[in-house]
Structure formats: C-alpha cells, structure tokens
mmCIF file of C-alpha atoms in Angstrom:
data_model
loop_
_atom_site.group_PDB
_atom_site.id
_atom_site.type_symbol
_atom_site.label_atom_id
_atom_site.label_comp_id
_atom_site.label_asym_id
_atom_site.label_seq_id
_atom_site.Cartn_x
_atom_site.Cartn_y
_atom_site.Cartn_z
ATOM 1 C CA UNK A 233 15.142 13.290 -17.777
ATOM 2 C CA UNK A 234 12.343 12.289 -16.076
ATOM 3 C CA UNK A 235 12.686 11.783 -12.174
ATOM 4 C CA UNK A 236 9.972 9.776 -9.831
ATOM 5 C CA UNK A 237 11.009 10.644 -6.738
ATOM 6 C CA UNK A 238 10.878 7.400 -3.692
ATOM 7 C CA UNK A 239 9.745 7.232 -0.513
ATOM 8 C CA UNK A 240 11.241 6.793 2.202
ATOM 9 C CA UNK A 241 14.581 5.916 0.937
ATOM 10 C CA UNK A 242 14.636 2.462 3.880
ATOM 11 C CA UNK A 243 12.721 1.500 6.244
ATOM 12 C CA UNK A 244 13.482 -1.120 9.263
ATOM 13 C CA UNK A 245 10.045 -2.861 10.527
ATOM 14 C CA UNK A 246 10.012 -5.440 12.661
ATOM 15 C CA UNK A 247 7.629 -8.329 10.999
ATOM 16 C CA UNK A 248 4.186 -8.502 11.029
ATOM 17 C CA UNK A 249 3.914 -4.693 10.615
ATOM 18 C CA UNK A 250 2.339 -3.275 6.841
ATOM 19 C CA UNK A 251 5.014 -1.694 5.181
ATOM 20 C CA UNK A 252 4.136 1.631 2.569
ATOM 21 C CA UNK A 253 6.191 3.370 0.179
ATOM 22 C CA UNK A 254 5.347 5.827 -2.392
ATOM 23 C CA UNK A 255 6.195 7.725 -5.573
ATOM 24 C CA UNK A 256 5.671 10.515 -7.126
ATOM 25 C CA UNK A 257 6.514 12.202 -10.708
ATOM 26 C CA UNK A 258 6.612 15.539 -12.085
ATOM 27 C CA UNK A 259 4.973 14.112 -15.295
ATOM 28 C CA UNK A 260 1.942 12.085 -16.245
ATOM 29 C CA UNK A 261 2.955 8.271 -16.828
ATOM 30 C CA UNK A 262 0.292 5.583 -18.754
ATOM 31 C CA UNK A 263 1.725 2.588 -17.024
ATOM 32 C CA UNK A 264 3.036 2.156 -13.270
ATOM 33 C CA UNK A 265 5.468 -0.872 -12.113
ATOM 34 C CA UNK A 266 6.779 -1.976 -8.735
ATOM 35 C CA UNK A 267 9.346 -3.634 -8.788
ATOM 36 C CA UNK A 268 11.089 -5.793 -6.262
ATOM 37 C CA UNK A 269 14.767 -6.852 -6.015
ATOM 38 C CA UNK A 270 17.295 -9.446 -3.944
ATOM 39 C CA UNK A 271 20.521 -8.925 -3.214
ATOM 40 C CA UNK A 272 22.769 -10.267 -5.984
ATOM 41 C CA UNK A 273 19.826 -10.382 -8.423
ATOM 42 C CA UNK A 274 18.087 -8.162 -11.436
ATOM 43 C CA UNK A 275 14.767 -6.723 -10.628
ATOM 44 C CA UNK A 276 11.304 -9.052 -10.589
ATOM 45 C CA UNK A 277 8.059 -7.397 -11.722
ATOM 46 C CA UNK A 278 5.278 -7.594 -8.273
ATOM 47 C CA UNK A 279 2.615 -5.466 -9.422
ATOM 48 C CA UNK A 280 0.960 -3.116 -13.158
ATOM 49 C CA UNK A 281 -1.320 -0.655 -13.096
ATOM 50 C CA UNK A 282 -2.381 1.050 -16.367
ATOM 51 C CA UNK A 283 -5.327 3.108 -15.431
ATOM 52 C CA UNK A 284 -5.583 6.074 -13.913
ATOM 53 C CA UNK A 285 -7.356 5.059 -10.340
ATOM 54 C CA UNK A 286 -6.919 1.209 -10.498
ATOM 55 C CA UNK A 287 -5.689 -0.796 -7.292
ATOM 56 C CA UNK A 288 -4.355 -3.928 -7.789
ATOM 57 C CA UNK A 289 -3.498 -6.428 -5.179
ATOM 58 C CA UNK A 290 -1.326 -9.285 -5.447
ATOM 59 C CA UNK A 291 -1.490 -11.689 -2.477
ATOM 60 C CA UNK A 292 -0.422 -10.181 0.195
ATOM 61 C CA UNK A 293 0.205 -6.880 -2.314
ATOM 62 C CA UNK A 294 -1.704 -3.562 -2.629
ATOM 63 C CA UNK A 295 -0.523 -0.829 -6.123
ATOM 64 C CA UNK A 296 -2.462 1.910 -6.988
ATOM 65 C CA UNK A 297 -2.056 4.377 -9.998
ATOM 66 C CA UNK A 298 -3.128 7.798 -9.173
ATOM 67 C CA UNK A 299 -5.502 9.696 -10.685
ATOM 68 C CA UNK A 300 -3.478 12.170 -11.476
ATOM 69 C CA UNK A 301 -1.219 9.876 -13.433
ATOM 70 C CA UNK A 302 2.107 11.836 -11.235
ATOM 71 C CA UNK A 303 1.777 9.357 -8.381
ATOM 72 C CA UNK A 304 0.785 5.384 -7.096
ATOM 73 C CA UNK A 305 1.916 3.551 -3.938
ATOM 74 C CA UNK A 306 1.908 0.051 -3.424
ATOM 75 C CA UNK A 307 1.366 -1.572 0.585
ATOM 76 C CA UNK A 308 2.517 -5.094 1.615
ATOM 77 C CA UNK A 309 0.658 -6.218 4.930
ATOM 78 C CA UNK A 310 1.713 -7.992 7.441
ATOM 79 C CA UNK A 311 5.507 -8.249 6.767
ATOM 80 C CA UNK A 312 7.579 -12.054 6.344
ATOM 81 C CA UNK A 313 10.855 -11.781 6.177
ATOM 82 C CA UNK A 314 11.170 -12.656 3.006
ATOM 83 C CA UNK A 315 9.633 -9.827 2.044
ATOM 84 C CA UNK A 316 13.095 -7.917 2.902
ATOM 85 C CA UNK A 317 14.098 -6.399 -0.148
ATOM 86 C CA UNK A 318 15.042 -2.836 -2.365
ATOM 87 C CA UNK A 319 11.692 -2.145 -3.745
ATOM 88 C CA UNK A 320 11.228 0.236 -7.242
ATOM 89 C CA UNK A 321 8.967 2.274 -8.515
ATOM 90 C CA UNK A 322 8.647 2.721 -12.826
ATOM 91 C CA UNK A 323 7.102 4.420 -15.162
ATOM 92 C CA UNK A 324 6.197 4.204 -19.120
ATOM 93 C CA UNK A 325 4.981 6.979 -21.498
ATOM 94 C CA UNK A 326 3.609 5.124 -24.970
ATOM 95 C CA UNK A 327 5.381 7.677 -26.448
ATOM 96 C CA UNK A 328 4.738 5.808 -29.963
ATOM 97 C CA UNK A 329 4.777 1.357 -29.648
ATOM 98 C CA UNK A 330 7.926 0.486 -29.856
ATOM 99 C CA UNK A 331 9.232 3.556 -28.431
ATOM 100 C CA UNK A 332 7.773 2.613 -24.318
ATOM 101 C CA UNK A 333 10.363 3.423 -21.838
ATOM 102 C CA UNK A 334 10.496 2.960 -17.974
ATOM 103 C CA UNK A 335 12.392 5.085 -15.782
ATOM 104 C CA UNK A 336 12.661 4.129 -12.169
ATOM 105 C CA UNK A 337 12.652 5.027 -9.079
ATOM 106 C CA UNK A 338 15.594 5.796 -6.636
ATOM 107 C CA UNK A 339 14.313 2.225 -4.711
ATOM 108 C CA UNK A 340 13.044 1.766 -1.160
ATOM 109 C CA UNK A 341 15.412 -0.609 1.098
ATOM 110 C CA UNK A 342 13.571 -2.618 3.029
ATOM 111 C CA UNK A 343 14.646 -4.427 6.355
ATOM 112 C CA UNK A 344 13.055 -6.818 8.439
ATOM 113 C CA UNK A 345 14.089 -6.562 12.539
ATOM 114 C CA UNK A 346 13.507 -10.656 13.634
ATOM 115 C CA UNK B 223 15.992 -22.513 -19.732
ATOM 116 C CA UNK B 224 14.266 -19.524 -21.272
ATOM 117 C CA UNK B 225 15.366 -16.245 -19.639
ATOM 118 C CA UNK B 226 17.908 -13.026 -19.883
ATOM 119 C CA UNK B 227 21.534 -13.976 -18.922
ATOM 120 C CA UNK B 228 24.626 -11.318 -19.166
ATOM 121 C CA UNK B 229 28.513 -12.430 -18.896
ATOM 122 C CA UNK B 230 30.846 -12.415 -16.695
ATOM 123 C CA UNK B 231 28.856 -11.607 -13.525
ATOM 124 C CA UNK B 232 31.458 -9.516 -11.981
ATOM 125 C CA UNK B 233 35.224 -7.479 -13.018
ATOM 126 C CA UNK B 234 37.695 -5.765 -12.061
ATOM 127 C CA UNK B 235 39.328 -3.319 -14.611
ATOM 128 C CA UNK B 236 42.013 -1.386 -14.982
ATOM 129 C CA UNK B 237 40.957 2.261 -16.160
ATOM 130 C CA UNK B 238 41.556 2.838 -19.892
ATOM 131 C CA UNK B 239 40.659 -0.563 -20.643
ATOM 132 C CA UNK B 240 38.033 -2.384 -23.028
ATOM 133 C CA UNK B 241 35.163 -3.823 -22.125
ATOM 134 C CA UNK B 242 32.268 -5.600 -23.134
ATOM 135 C CA UNK B 243 29.454 -6.295 -20.923
ATOM 136 C CA UNK B 244 27.747 -9.989 -23.042
ATOM 137 C CA UNK B 245 23.642 -9.642 -22.663
ATOM 138 C CA UNK B 246 21.833 -12.396 -24.222
ATOM 139 C CA UNK B 247 18.123 -13.334 -24.366
ATOM 140 C CA UNK B 248 16.454 -16.812 -25.626
ATOM 141 C CA UNK B 249 12.703 -15.467 -25.308
ATOM 142 C CA UNK B 250 12.138 -13.435 -28.651
ATOM 143 C CA UNK B 251 11.769 -10.700 -26.861
ATOM 144 C CA UNK B 252 11.418 -7.320 -29.219
ATOM 145 C CA UNK B 253 13.490 -4.692 -26.720
ATOM 146 C CA UNK B 254 16.332 -4.892 -24.703
ATOM 147 C CA UNK B 255 18.376 -2.499 -21.634
ATOM 148 C CA UNK B 256 20.429 -1.628 -20.755
ATOM 149 C CA UNK B 257 20.997 -0.109 -16.851
ATOM 150 C CA UNK B 258 23.280 0.812 -14.465
ATOM 151 C CA UNK B 259 22.361 0.788 -10.877
ATOM 152 C CA UNK B 260 24.092 2.587 -8.226
ATOM 153 C CA UNK B 261 23.480 2.988 -4.514
ATOM 154 C CA UNK B 262 20.825 6.609 -4.267
ATOM 155 C CA UNK B 263 20.577 6.832 -8.043
ATOM 156 C CA UNK B 264 18.208 3.637 -9.300
ATOM 157 C CA UNK B 265 17.860 2.679 -12.296
ATOM 158 C CA UNK B 266 19.410 4.280 -15.129
ATOM 159 C CA UNK B 267 18.713 3.437 -18.537
ATOM 160 C CA UNK B 268 22.136 3.598 -20.453
ATOM 161 C CA UNK B 269 21.290 2.724 -24.334
ATOM 162 C CA UNK B 270 18.537 0.511 -26.013
ATOM 163 C CA UNK B 271 17.017 -1.264 -28.881
ATOM 164 C CA UNK B 272 13.502 -0.820 -29.812
ATOM 165 C CA UNK B 273 14.154 -4.448 -32.344
ATOM 166 C CA UNK B 274 17.073 -5.772 -33.826
ATOM 167 C CA UNK B 275 19.677 -3.109 -36.108
ATOM 168 C CA UNK B 276 17.843 -0.455 -33.564
ATOM 169 C CA UNK B 277 19.879 1.447 -30.690
ATOM 170 C CA UNK B 278 19.253 4.438 -28.784
ATOM 171 C CA UNK B 279 20.401 6.608 -26.643
ATOM 172 C CA UNK B 280 18.531 6.303 -22.286
ATOM 173 C CA UNK B 281 19.954 8.589 -19.799
ATOM 174 C CA UNK B 282 23.666 7.985 -18.740
ATOM 175 C CA UNK B 283 24.403 7.101 -22.763
ATOM 176 C CA UNK B 284 28.293 8.749 -22.329
ATOM 177 C CA UNK B 285 31.240 6.118 -22.131
ATOM 178 C CA UNK B 286 29.530 3.922 -23.490
ATOM 179 C CA UNK B 287 28.833 2.037 -27.522
ATOM 180 C CA UNK B 288 26.022 -0.688 -27.979
ATOM 181 C CA UNK B 289 24.906 -2.646 -30.617
ATOM 182 C CA UNK B 290 22.026 -5.265 -32.235
ATOM 183 C CA UNK B 291 22.779 -7.288 -34.399
ATOM 184 C CA UNK B 292 20.698 -9.667 -34.089
ATOM 185 C CA UNK B 293 17.561 -10.129 -31.341
ATOM 186 C CA UNK B 294 19.226 -12.161 -29.534
ATOM 187 C CA UNK B 295 22.079 -10.506 -28.225
ATOM 188 C CA UNK B 296 23.358 -6.966 -26.416
ATOM 189 C CA UNK B 297 26.341 -6.170 -25.721
ATOM 190 C CA UNK B 298 27.157 -3.247 -23.790
ATOM 191 C CA UNK B 299 30.839 -1.813 -23.789
ATOM 192 C CA UNK B 300 33.131 0.848 -22.399
ATOM 193 C CA UNK B 301 35.674 1.814 -25.360
ATOM 194 C CA UNK B 302 37.841 3.474 -22.162
ATOM 195 C CA UNK B 303 37.523 3.258 -18.276
ATOM 196 C CA UNK B 304 37.375 5.118 -16.623
ATOM 197 C CA UNK B 305 36.004 5.296 -12.254
ATOM 198 C CA UNK B 306 32.423 6.621 -12.225
ATOM 199 C CA UNK B 307 31.957 3.359 -14.445
ATOM 200 C CA UNK B 308 32.277 1.546 -11.371
ATOM 201 C CA UNK B 309 28.773 0.128 -10.847
ATOM 202 C CA UNK B 310 26.347 -3.534 -11.569
ATOM 203 C CA UNK B 311 25.141 -3.257 -15.048
ATOM 204 C CA UNK B 312 21.710 -5.261 -15.920
ATOM 205 C CA UNK B 313 20.708 -5.763 -18.889
ATOM 206 C CA UNK B 314 16.950 -6.361 -19.349
ATOM 207 C CA UNK B 315 14.418 -7.902 -22.659
ATOM 208 C CA UNK B 316 10.812 -7.155 -23.032
ATOM 209 C CA UNK B 317 7.939 -8.067 -24.777
ATOM 210 C CA UNK B 318 7.318 -5.305 -27.683
ATOM 211 C CA UNK B 319 3.629 -3.648 -27.280
ATOM 212 C CA UNK B 320 0.865 -2.164 -25.951
ATOM 213 C CA UNK B 321 0.502 -4.158 -22.443
ATOM 214 C CA UNK B 322 3.278 -6.503 -22.246
ATOM 215 C CA UNK B 323 4.851 -3.889 -20.175
ATOM 216 C CA UNK B 324 6.779 -7.158 -18.012
ATOM 217 C CA UNK B 325 10.895 -6.817 -18.022
ATOM 218 C CA UNK B 326 13.228 -9.292 -17.706
ATOM 219 C CA UNK B 327 16.213 -8.447 -15.971
ATOM 220 C CA UNK B 328 19.924 -10.622 -15.900
ATOM 221 C CA UNK B 329 20.922 -10.793 -12.404
ATOM 222 C CA UNK B 330 23.314 -8.012 -13.290
ATOM 223 C CA UNK B 331 27.503 -7.284 -13.370
ATOM 224 C CA UNK B 332 29.024 -5.585 -11.036
ATOM 225 C CA UNK B 333 31.974 -3.257 -12.226
ATOM 226 C CA UNK B 334 34.661 -2.295 -10.827
ATOM 227 C CA UNK B 335 37.262 0.028 -12.491
ATOM 228 C CA UNK B 336 40.389 0.357 -10.995
#
C-alpha cells in the first residue's frame, strides 16, 4: 500500500517554541490534510490543502502543499500547552467520484515541557 | 448531539471469540470507514463503504468483516479474535464529493484480545 513518511516521530519542546513537522510520499496526492488527536479522542481536522503550492493558515498553524504533490509540512508558532497531542498528516487521491480514501502518516507526538 | 458514536469504548476479549464493534452516525454521510491505530503505525484502513449497500477492503482487511445495511450504521466484526487484533479502532464518516474531504472520527474502541 501507499506509504506516508511523517517526521519527526516525537518532539519535546518548551512552551513558546515553534514546531515544524512534515510528511513525504512516494505517490502523488490531490489533497493533503492535517489532523490532531488528543488523548482518548479521535483525530480532528486542523487544515485541508487542495492545490499544489497552497499555503494555508489556521490561527497559529500554517501548512503547505508541496509543489511536487508528494509532500506537506505543518508549522505551529508559539506553542502553548493545549497543543499537546499527536499530529497526523493524511493524503487523498481522487481515484473517482465516491472513492476518495485517506492514507495516514504514522504521526508526530508533541510534548510541551513547562 | 450530531456526530459519530462508537460502542463499546473498551473491551477485553478472549482469543477465539466473536466481537462486533458498533458505529453509528447521524450526519447522513455516504462514506464510512474503519481504521485501527497502533503505536508507530498510525491509522490503517481496514474496510470502507462509499454508500449504503457497498463495502470495500482497505489496507489491513484480514480477520475483519463489515456490512452497510443503511446509511447510519457500519458495524465491524471480528469473527475469531486473535491477540494481533489488540488495537484502538476508529470509525469515521464523511460526505462524498470532491472538496467535502473532512472525515469525522468517533472516540474509538480500545480492544484487548487475550
């Protein structure tokens, strides 16, 4: 199956620091998505990217869809304690209408040190 | 409250037993999915359904079956559980169509097979 390589696997940072994580794939995706999962919860969508080169922000979060359509990054500026969680990238290929499945990365676990 | 509901929230199951994980959504979404989440492997697709009456195999379908008798329900069955099926299982749903890409996740079912 398709593989999404997400890095880093984990991050330990101090409050106020900026965070950067990325995903790369051997295959082209038409859409890139970034999800966050908090303990005991399911993933929740943060940002969706639909076009190669697109740069989108959601508050302190910024994500970009790579020009090659094989990669994406997520940046979090000035981290705060509630940013703790696991961040997943997900790629989607539009095979045909009604058959758009998501492939998830392995996740980046973010821990904030007080 | 609108959303997607999974039951049970956790279960300890003896190997060889049959188990059905329930998933119900009230958002009238066409597509539904079952994922398993394992440490270091992210979310892997087990089975999916693009619309009521149809199902398809995902990345890791062996040992699992699904049915989609109506729009709202998408149960996942383990016919004869094995320890390697110990995992956290997430059900998700989304409205079909290009651009309607947000998948909503349930809170998960933590299954331990002993």
